[in-house]
mmCIF file of C-alpha atoms in Angstrom:
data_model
loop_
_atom_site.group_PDB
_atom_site.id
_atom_site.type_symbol
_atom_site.label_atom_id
_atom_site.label_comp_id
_atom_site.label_asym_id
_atom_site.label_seq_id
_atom_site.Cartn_x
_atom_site.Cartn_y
_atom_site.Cartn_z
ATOM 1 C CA UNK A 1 0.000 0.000 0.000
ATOM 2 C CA UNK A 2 1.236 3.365 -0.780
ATOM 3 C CA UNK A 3 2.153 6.227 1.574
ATOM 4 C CA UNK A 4 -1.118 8.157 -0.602
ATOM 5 C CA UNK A 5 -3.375 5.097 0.120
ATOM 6 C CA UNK A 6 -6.813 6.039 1.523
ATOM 7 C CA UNK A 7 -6.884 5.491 5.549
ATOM 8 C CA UNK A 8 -10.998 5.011 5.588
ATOM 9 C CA UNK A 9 -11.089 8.140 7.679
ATOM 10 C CA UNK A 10 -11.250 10.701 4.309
ATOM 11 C CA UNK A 11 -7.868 11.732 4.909
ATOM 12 C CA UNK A 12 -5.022 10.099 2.910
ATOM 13 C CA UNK A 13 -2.736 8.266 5.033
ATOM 14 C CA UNK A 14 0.404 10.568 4.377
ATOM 15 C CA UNK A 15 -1.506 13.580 5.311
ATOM 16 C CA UNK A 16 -1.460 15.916 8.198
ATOM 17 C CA UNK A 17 -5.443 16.731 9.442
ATOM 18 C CA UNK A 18 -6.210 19.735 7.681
ATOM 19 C CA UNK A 19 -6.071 23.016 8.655
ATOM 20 C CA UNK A 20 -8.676 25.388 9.308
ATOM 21 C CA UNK A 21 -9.894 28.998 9.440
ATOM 22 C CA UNK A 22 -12.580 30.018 11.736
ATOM 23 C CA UNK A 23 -13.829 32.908 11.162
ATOM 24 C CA UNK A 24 -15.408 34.612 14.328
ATOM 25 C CA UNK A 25 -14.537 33.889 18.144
ATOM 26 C CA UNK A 26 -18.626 33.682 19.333
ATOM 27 C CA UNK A 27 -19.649 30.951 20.750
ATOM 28 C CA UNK A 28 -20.446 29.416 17.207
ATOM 29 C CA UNK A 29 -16.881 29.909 16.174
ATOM 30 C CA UNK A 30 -15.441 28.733 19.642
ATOM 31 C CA UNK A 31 -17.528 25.300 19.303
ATOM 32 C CA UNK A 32 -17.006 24.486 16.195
ATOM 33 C CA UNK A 33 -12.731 25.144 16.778
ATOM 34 C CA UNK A 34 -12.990 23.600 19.583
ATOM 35 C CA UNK A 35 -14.619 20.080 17.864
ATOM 36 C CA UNK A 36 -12.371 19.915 14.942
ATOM 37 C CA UNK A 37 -9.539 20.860 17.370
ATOM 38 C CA UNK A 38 -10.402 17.979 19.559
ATOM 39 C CA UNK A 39 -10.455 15.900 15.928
ATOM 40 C CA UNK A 40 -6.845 16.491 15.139
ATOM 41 C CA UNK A 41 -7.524 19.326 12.967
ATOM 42 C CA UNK A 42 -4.873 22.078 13.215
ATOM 43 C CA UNK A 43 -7.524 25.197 13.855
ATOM 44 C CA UNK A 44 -7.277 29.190 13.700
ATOM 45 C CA UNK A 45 -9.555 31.191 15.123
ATOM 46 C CA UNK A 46 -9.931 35.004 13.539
ATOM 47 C CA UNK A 47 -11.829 37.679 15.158
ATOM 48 C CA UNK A 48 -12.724 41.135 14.381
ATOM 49 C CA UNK A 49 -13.483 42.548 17.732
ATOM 50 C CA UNK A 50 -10.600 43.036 20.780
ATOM 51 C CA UNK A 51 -11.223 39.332 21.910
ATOM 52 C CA UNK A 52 -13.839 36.506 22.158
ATOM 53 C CA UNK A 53 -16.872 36.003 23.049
ATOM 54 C CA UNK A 54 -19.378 38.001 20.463
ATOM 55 C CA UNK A 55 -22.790 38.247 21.398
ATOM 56 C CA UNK A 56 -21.737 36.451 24.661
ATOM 57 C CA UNK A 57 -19.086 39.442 25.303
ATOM 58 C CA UNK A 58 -18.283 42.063 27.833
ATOM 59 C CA UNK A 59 -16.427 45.212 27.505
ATOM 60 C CA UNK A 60 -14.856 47.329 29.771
ATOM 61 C CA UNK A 61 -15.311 51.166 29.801
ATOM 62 C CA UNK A 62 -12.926 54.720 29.760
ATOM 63 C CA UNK A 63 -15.208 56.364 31.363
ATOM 64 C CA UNK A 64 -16.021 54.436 34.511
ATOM 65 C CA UNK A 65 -12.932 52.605 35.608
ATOM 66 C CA UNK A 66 -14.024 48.756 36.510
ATOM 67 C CA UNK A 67 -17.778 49.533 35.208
ATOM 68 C CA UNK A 68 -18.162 46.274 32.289
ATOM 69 C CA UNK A 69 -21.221 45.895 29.881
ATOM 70 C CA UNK A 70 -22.602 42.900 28.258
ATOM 71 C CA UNK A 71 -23.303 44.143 25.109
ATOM 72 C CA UNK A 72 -25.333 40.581 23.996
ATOM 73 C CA UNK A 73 -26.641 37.940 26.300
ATOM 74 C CA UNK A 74 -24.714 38.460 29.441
ATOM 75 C CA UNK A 75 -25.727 35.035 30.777
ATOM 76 C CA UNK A 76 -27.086 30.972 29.174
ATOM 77 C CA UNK A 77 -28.458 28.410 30.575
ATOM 78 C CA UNK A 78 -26.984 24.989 30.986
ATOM 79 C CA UNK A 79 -30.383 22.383 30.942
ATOM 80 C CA UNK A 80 -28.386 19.507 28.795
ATOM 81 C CA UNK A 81 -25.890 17.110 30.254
ATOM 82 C CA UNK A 82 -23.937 17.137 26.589
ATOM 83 C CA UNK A 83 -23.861 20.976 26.669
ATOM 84 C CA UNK A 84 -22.222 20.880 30.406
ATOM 85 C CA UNK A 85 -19.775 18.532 29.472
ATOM 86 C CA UNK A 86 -19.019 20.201 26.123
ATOM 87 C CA UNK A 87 -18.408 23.224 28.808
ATOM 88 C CA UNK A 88 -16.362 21.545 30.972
ATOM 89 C CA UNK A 89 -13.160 22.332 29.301
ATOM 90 C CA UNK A 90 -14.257 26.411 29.152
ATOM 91 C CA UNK A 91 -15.255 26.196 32.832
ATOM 92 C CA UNK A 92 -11.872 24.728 33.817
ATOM 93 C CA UNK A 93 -9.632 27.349 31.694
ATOM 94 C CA UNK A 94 -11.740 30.093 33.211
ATOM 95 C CA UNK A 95 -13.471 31.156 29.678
ATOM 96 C CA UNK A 96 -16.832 30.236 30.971
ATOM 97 C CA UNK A 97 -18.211 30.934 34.666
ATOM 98 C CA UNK A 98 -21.378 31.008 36.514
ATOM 99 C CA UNK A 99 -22.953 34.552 36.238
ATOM 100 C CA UNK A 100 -23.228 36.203 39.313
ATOM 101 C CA UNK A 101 -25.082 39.544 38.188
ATOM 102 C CA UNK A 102 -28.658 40.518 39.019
ATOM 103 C CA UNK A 103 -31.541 39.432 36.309
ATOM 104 C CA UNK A 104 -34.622 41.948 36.037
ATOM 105 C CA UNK A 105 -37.631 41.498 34.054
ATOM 106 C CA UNK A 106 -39.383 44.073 33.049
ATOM 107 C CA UNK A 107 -43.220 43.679 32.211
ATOM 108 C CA UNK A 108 -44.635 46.653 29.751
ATOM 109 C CA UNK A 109 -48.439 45.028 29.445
#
């Protein structure tokens, strides 16, 4: 068998795992790295905005020294056992944490 022979897996046998672009560091982005990282796949992440997170982000004011703002959804829910393990490796490098802020709900009727 040759060193270009088919291994079953899609990938000839010779090859590296490919390598991939990911464009946007959101949650989206950070999952789906994350799975073909954890596949073999040699990933890079590329993100517009001054780190990760997107809709799931916080920034950091000028103005009021240690005031941050969740510009998106400042807080998910974890219902699914998958989903909490899939988070386990975000929980333990600090990326993802329990959110400790206040909820309000507003009712306009």
């Amino acid at each position: 068998m040759s060193d270009s022979a088919s291994s079953g897996s899609g990938f000839k046998s010779a090859q590296r795992m490919p390598r991939v672009a990911v464009i946007g560091a959101g949650i989206a982005g950070c999952s789906a790295a994350r799975v073909m990282k954890d596949a073999g796949a040699d990933v890079e992440v590329f993100e517009m905005g001054f780190g990760p997170g997107g809709r799931m982000a916080s920034r950091k004011t000028r103005e009021v020294p240690g005031l941050s703002i969740n510009h998106g959804a400042p807080f998910f829910s974890v219902n699914d056992a998958v989903f909490q393990e899939f988070l386990q490796p975000y929980i333990s490098e600090g990326v993802v944490a329990p959110w400790t802020g206040k909820r309000l709900s507003v009712d306009f009727s």
